[in-house]
Short mmCIF file of C-alpha atoms in Angstrom, two decimals:
data_model
loop_
_atom_site.label_atom_id
_atom_site.label_comp_id
_atom_site.label_asym_id
_atom_site.label_seq_id
_atom_site.Cartn_x
_atom_site.Cartn_y
_atom_site.Cartn_z
CA ASP A 1 9.91 -42.36 12.24
CA ALA A 2 10.94 -45.47 14.23
CA LYS A 3 8.19 -47.09 15.74
CA THR A 4 7.95 -49.49 18.60
CA THR A 5 5.88 -52.87 19.30
CA GLN A 6 4.30 -54.03 22.55
CA PRO A 7 1.79 -56.73 23.40
CA ASN A 8 -1.32 -55.59 23.80
CA SER A 9 -1.98 -56.86 27.35
CA MET A 10 0.11 -58.31 30.36
CA GLU A 11 -1.23 -59.70 33.74
CA SER A 12 0.58 -59.43 37.01
CA ASN A 13 0.01 -60.33 40.94
CA GLU A 14 0.41 -57.81 43.38
CA GLU A 15 3.76 -57.24 45.05
CA GLU A 16 5.46 -59.45 41.94
CA PRO A 17 7.96 -57.96 39.48
CA VAL A 18 6.51 -56.99 36.23
CA HIS A 19 8.60 -57.00 32.98
CA LEU A 20 7.07 -54.97 30.03
CA PRO A 21 8.82 -55.49 26.93
CA CYS A 22 9.22 -53.24 23.83
CA ASN A 23 10.83 -53.86 20.39
CA HIS A 24 12.26 -51.24 18.37
CA SER A 25 14.33 -52.56 15.61
CA THR A 26 14.42 -49.59 13.34
CA ILE A 27 15.54 -47.24 16.52
CA SER A 28 18.32 -44.63 15.00
CA GLY A 29 21.51 -43.71 17.09
CA THR A 30 19.98 -40.41 18.49
CA ASP A 31 16.18 -41.97 19.40
CA TYR A 32 15.78 -41.87 23.36
CA ILE A 33 13.59 -44.52 24.86
CA HIS A 34 10.84 -43.15 26.93
CA TRP A 35 8.09 -45.03 28.74
CA TYR A 36 4.61 -43.20 29.78
CA ARG A 37 1.75 -44.72 31.53
CA GLN A 38 -1.80 -43.63 31.45
CA LEU A 39 -3.86 -44.62 34.40
CA PRO A 40 -7.69 -44.80 33.97
CA SER A 41 -9.35 -41.51 33.24
CA GLN A 42 -5.82 -39.45 33.58
CA GLY A 43 -3.62 -37.96 31.25
CA PRO A 44 -0.28 -39.97 30.56
CA GLU A 45 2.48 -39.57 32.82
CA TYR A 46 6.17 -39.88 32.64
CA VAL A 47 7.90 -43.06 33.96
CA ILE A 48 11.45 -43.27 32.77
CA HIS A 49 13.71 -42.65 29.65
CA GLY A 50 17.31 -43.91 28.55
CA LEU A 51 19.53 -43.61 25.61
CA THR A 52 21.93 -46.37 25.89
CA SER A 53 22.63 -47.32 29.68
CA ASN A 54 20.16 -49.19 32.26
CA VAL A 55 18.29 -46.47 34.08
CA ASN A 56 16.54 -46.62 37.51
CA ASN A 57 14.18 -44.12 39.36
CA ARG A 58 11.78 -44.33 41.86
CA MET A 59 8.91 -45.67 39.84
CA ALA A 60 10.83 -48.20 37.64
CA SER A 61 13.94 -49.40 35.78
CA LEU A 62 14.73 -49.41 32.44
CA ALA A 63 16.79 -52.15 30.82
CA ILE A 64 18.04 -51.47 27.16
CA ALA A 65 19.73 -54.17 24.98
CA GLU A 66 22.99 -53.81 24.07
CA ASP A 67 22.09 -53.49 20.30
CA ARG A 68 19.29 -51.04 21.57
CA LYS A 69 16.45 -52.91 19.47
CA SER A 70 14.76 -53.60 22.37
CA SER A 71 14.14 -52.53 26.05
CA THR A 72 11.95 -53.62 28.98
CA LEU A 73 10.27 -51.30 31.74
CA ILE A 74 10.78 -53.40 35.12
CA LEU A 75 8.17 -52.71 37.99
CA HIS A 76 10.12 -54.01 41.04
CA ARG A 77 6.81 -54.68 42.95
CA ALA A 78 3.47 -54.38 41.40
CA THR A 79 0.98 -52.61 43.26
CA LEU A 80 -2.74 -52.30 42.23
CA ARG A 81 -2.02 -48.61 41.50
CA ASP A 82 0.03 -49.75 38.70
CA ALA A 83 -2.67 -50.87 36.72
CA ALA A 84 -2.32 -48.83 33.64
CA VAL A 85 -1.75 -48.52 29.86
CA TYR A 86 1.93 -48.45 29.35
CA TYR A 87 3.69 -46.74 26.34
CA CYS A 88 6.80 -47.32 24.96
CA ILE A 89 7.91 -44.37 22.65
CA LEU A 90 11.01 -43.20 20.71
CA ARG A 91 11.54 -39.65 20.82
CA PRO A 92 14.18 -38.32 18.43
CA GLY A 93 17.14 -36.36 19.43
CA GLY A 94 17.80 -32.98 17.73
CA THR A 95 14.87 -30.57 17.07
CA SER A 96 11.88 -33.10 16.59
CA TYR A 97 9.79 -31.34 19.03
CA GLY A 98 6.75 -33.07 20.23
CA LYS A 99 6.49 -35.83 17.53
CA LEU A 100 5.85 -38.58 19.85
CA THR A 101 4.03 -41.44 18.38
CA PHE A 102 2.23 -43.16 20.61
CA GLY A 103 1.08 -46.84 19.86
CA GLN A 104 -1.77 -48.66 21.65
CA GLY A 105 0.75 -49.53 24.49
CA THR A 106 0.44 -52.54 26.89
CA ILE A 107 -2.62 -52.66 29.11
CA LEU A 108 -1.41 -53.90 32.70
CA THR A 109 -3.78 -55.61 34.75
CA VAL A 110 -2.55 -56.32 38.41
CA HIS A 111 -4.56 -58.52 40.37
CA PRO A 112 -4.52 -58.67 44.36
CA ASN B 1 1.75 -27.70 41.70
CA ALA B 2 -0.51 -27.36 39.04
CA GLY B 3 1.57 -28.48 36.38
CA VAL B 4 -0.63 -28.42 32.95
CA THR B 5 -4.28 -27.05 33.46
CA GLN B 6 -7.04 -27.65 30.63
CA THR B 7 -10.62 -26.24 30.75
CA PRO B 8 -13.02 -27.27 30.27
CA LYS B 9 -12.96 -30.88 31.55
CA PHE B 10 -16.04 -31.84 29.67
CA GLN B 11 -18.08 -30.25 26.84
CA VAL B 12 -21.08 -31.28 24.88
CA LEU B 13 -21.51 -29.74 21.47
CA LYS B 14 -23.79 -29.68 18.57
CA THR B 15 -22.39 -30.25 14.94
CA GLY B 16 -21.39 -27.04 13.46
CA GLN B 17 -20.74 -25.12 16.88
CA SER B 18 -17.61 -23.45 17.89
CA MET B 19 -15.29 -23.86 21.15
CA THR B 20 -11.94 -23.21 22.38
CA LEU B 21 -10.22 -25.49 24.79
CA GLN B 22 -7.99 -23.78 26.89
CA CYS B 23 -4.52 -24.99 28.29
CA ALA B 24 -2.17 -23.40 30.75
CA GLN B 25 1.23 -24.52 32.33
CA ASP B 26 3.02 -22.94 35.19
CA MET B 27 6.37 -25.02 34.64
CA ASN B 28 8.30 -22.01 32.55
CA HIS B 29 8.04 -24.63 29.53
CA ASN B 30 9.09 -23.48 26.08
CA SER B 31 6.97 -26.23 24.01
CA MET B 32 3.35 -27.18 24.28
CA TYR B 33 1.22 -29.75 22.49
CA TRP B 34 -2.09 -30.96 21.67
CA TYR B 35 -3.01 -34.30 21.35
CA ARG B 36 -6.25 -36.45 21.01
CA GLN B 37 -7.24 -39.87 22.18
CA ASP B 38 -9.96 -41.86 20.55
CA PRO B 39 -11.33 -44.92 22.40
CA GLY B 40 -8.95 -48.01 22.45
CA MET B 41 -6.09 -46.02 20.73
CA GLY B 42 -3.00 -44.08 21.32
CA LEU B 43 -2.63 -40.46 21.47
CA ARG B 44 -2.12 -38.52 18.09
CA LEU B 45 -0.58 -35.25 17.82
CA ILE B 46 -2.93 -32.43 16.42
CA TYR B 47 -0.41 -29.47 16.80
CA TYR B 48 2.50 -28.23 18.73
CA SER B 49 4.28 -25.18 19.51
CA ALA B 50 7.95 -25.56 19.91
CA SER B 51 8.48 -21.95 21.46
CA GLU B 52 6.27 -18.94 21.90
CA GLY B 53 5.17 -17.43 18.69
CA THR B 54 5.19 -20.40 16.72
CA THR B 55 3.14 -23.50 16.02
CA ASP B 56 3.13 -26.24 13.71
CA LYS B 57 0.74 -28.99 12.32
CA GLY B 58 0.97 -32.35 13.80
CA GLU B 59 -0.45 -35.77 12.69
CA VAL B 60 -4.10 -34.74 12.55
CA PRO B 61 -4.53 -30.84 12.22
CA ASN B 62 -7.32 -30.73 10.10
CA GLY B 63 -10.45 -29.07 11.66
CA TYR B 64 -8.44 -27.30 14.20
CA ASN B 65 -6.62 -24.19 15.01
CA VAL B 66 -4.14 -23.34 17.63
CA SER B 67 -3.21 -19.92 19.17
CA ARG B 68 -0.06 -19.78 21.38
CA LEU B 69 -0.99 -16.75 23.42
CA ASN B 70 1.87 -16.47 25.40
CA LYS B 71 4.61 -18.58 26.96
CA ARG B 72 2.30 -20.04 29.56
CA GLU B 73 -0.92 -20.81 27.31
CA PHE B 74 -1.89 -22.60 24.21
CA SER B 75 -5.41 -22.80 22.94
CA LEU B 76 -7.05 -25.32 20.65
CA ARG B 77 -10.43 -24.02 18.50
CA LEU B 78 -12.66 -26.11 16.70
CA GLU B 79 -14.48 -23.55 14.25
CA SER B 80 -17.21 -26.20 13.24
CA ALA B 81 -17.18 -29.13 15.60
CA ALA B 82 -18.04 -32.64 13.69
CA PRO B 83 -19.09 -36.02 15.28
CA SER B 84 -15.49 -37.21 14.19
CA GLN B 85 -14.15 -34.70 16.60
CA THR B 86 -15.76 -36.51 19.53
CA SER B 87 -12.57 -37.17 21.74
CA VAL B 88 -10.42 -36.83 24.83
CA TYR B 89 -7.91 -33.93 24.07
CA PHE B 90 -4.92 -33.80 26.03
CA CYS B 91 -2.48 -30.75 26.40
CA ALA B 92 0.98 -31.23 27.43
CA SER B 93 4.14 -29.12 27.79
CA SER B 94 7.85 -29.83 27.83
CA SER B 95 11.08 -27.56 28.60
CA GLU B 96 12.96 -28.44 25.46
CA LEU B 97 16.38 -28.35 26.62
CA ARG B 98 19.04 -28.56 23.99
CA THR B 99 19.40 -32.33 23.90
CA SER B 100 15.50 -32.68 23.03
CA GLY B 101 15.38 -36.38 22.97
CA ALA B 102 16.01 -36.75 26.45
CA ASN B 103 12.76 -33.96 27.20
CA VAL B 104 9.74 -35.01 29.20
CA LEU B 105 6.26 -34.12 28.61
CA THR B 106 3.91 -33.32 31.44
CA PHE B 107 0.28 -33.83 30.44
CA GLY B 108 -2.84 -32.32 31.45
CA ALA B 109 -5.76 -34.19 32.79
CA GLY B 110 -7.62 -34.20 29.61
CA SER B 111 -10.93 -32.59 28.29
CA ARG B 112 -13.59 -34.60 27.13
CA LEU B 113 -15.55 -33.40 24.25
CA THR B 114 -18.76 -35.15 22.71
CA VAL B 115 -20.23 -33.71 19.27
CA LEU B 116 -23.55 -34.65 18.63
#
């Protein structure tokens, strides 16, 4: 299975944009790029996903490199509630049910 | 909306005891999963059920059994608990439409298990 590489930790100030990078150089043509986050003492929650084109939703934006070997999760204005572990995950297309491989993710610290 | 509900939230067991973690979802999802998360680590898949009546092993199935009771419920059983099974367990579900790569998982709040 293709793997992802993320920085162990990042820091940001409140109300500033945050760019969380993810490398996935062995991504296959049918892999979707998913981002989840896990707030302290909670289960992971879905943030955003994409295949080839950049995506926006109410939580964040996802910028996907043209060669799809990297992506960046963008939080436009970080808040204290965005402090969490962010996981970048490749989800195979087809019938690879549930075989999401969660790495250690990026711990995001947001300073007031 | 309840989403994915796990019980119990906390449990302490002695080595060798058995217990079942319960999971139920009210989103009419086809697929359900059990993950474990150890301190400072990501989630590892224990078992999953692609649809009612089917179950398959994930990355770390040893020491666990599962039952997909119906479309809503997916339980995880520890027959003889060991200290190495001390962990936080998460249940998740997804709809698994035809283009499965786009499907999103919804997670429960977790069950914290300690085995002494």
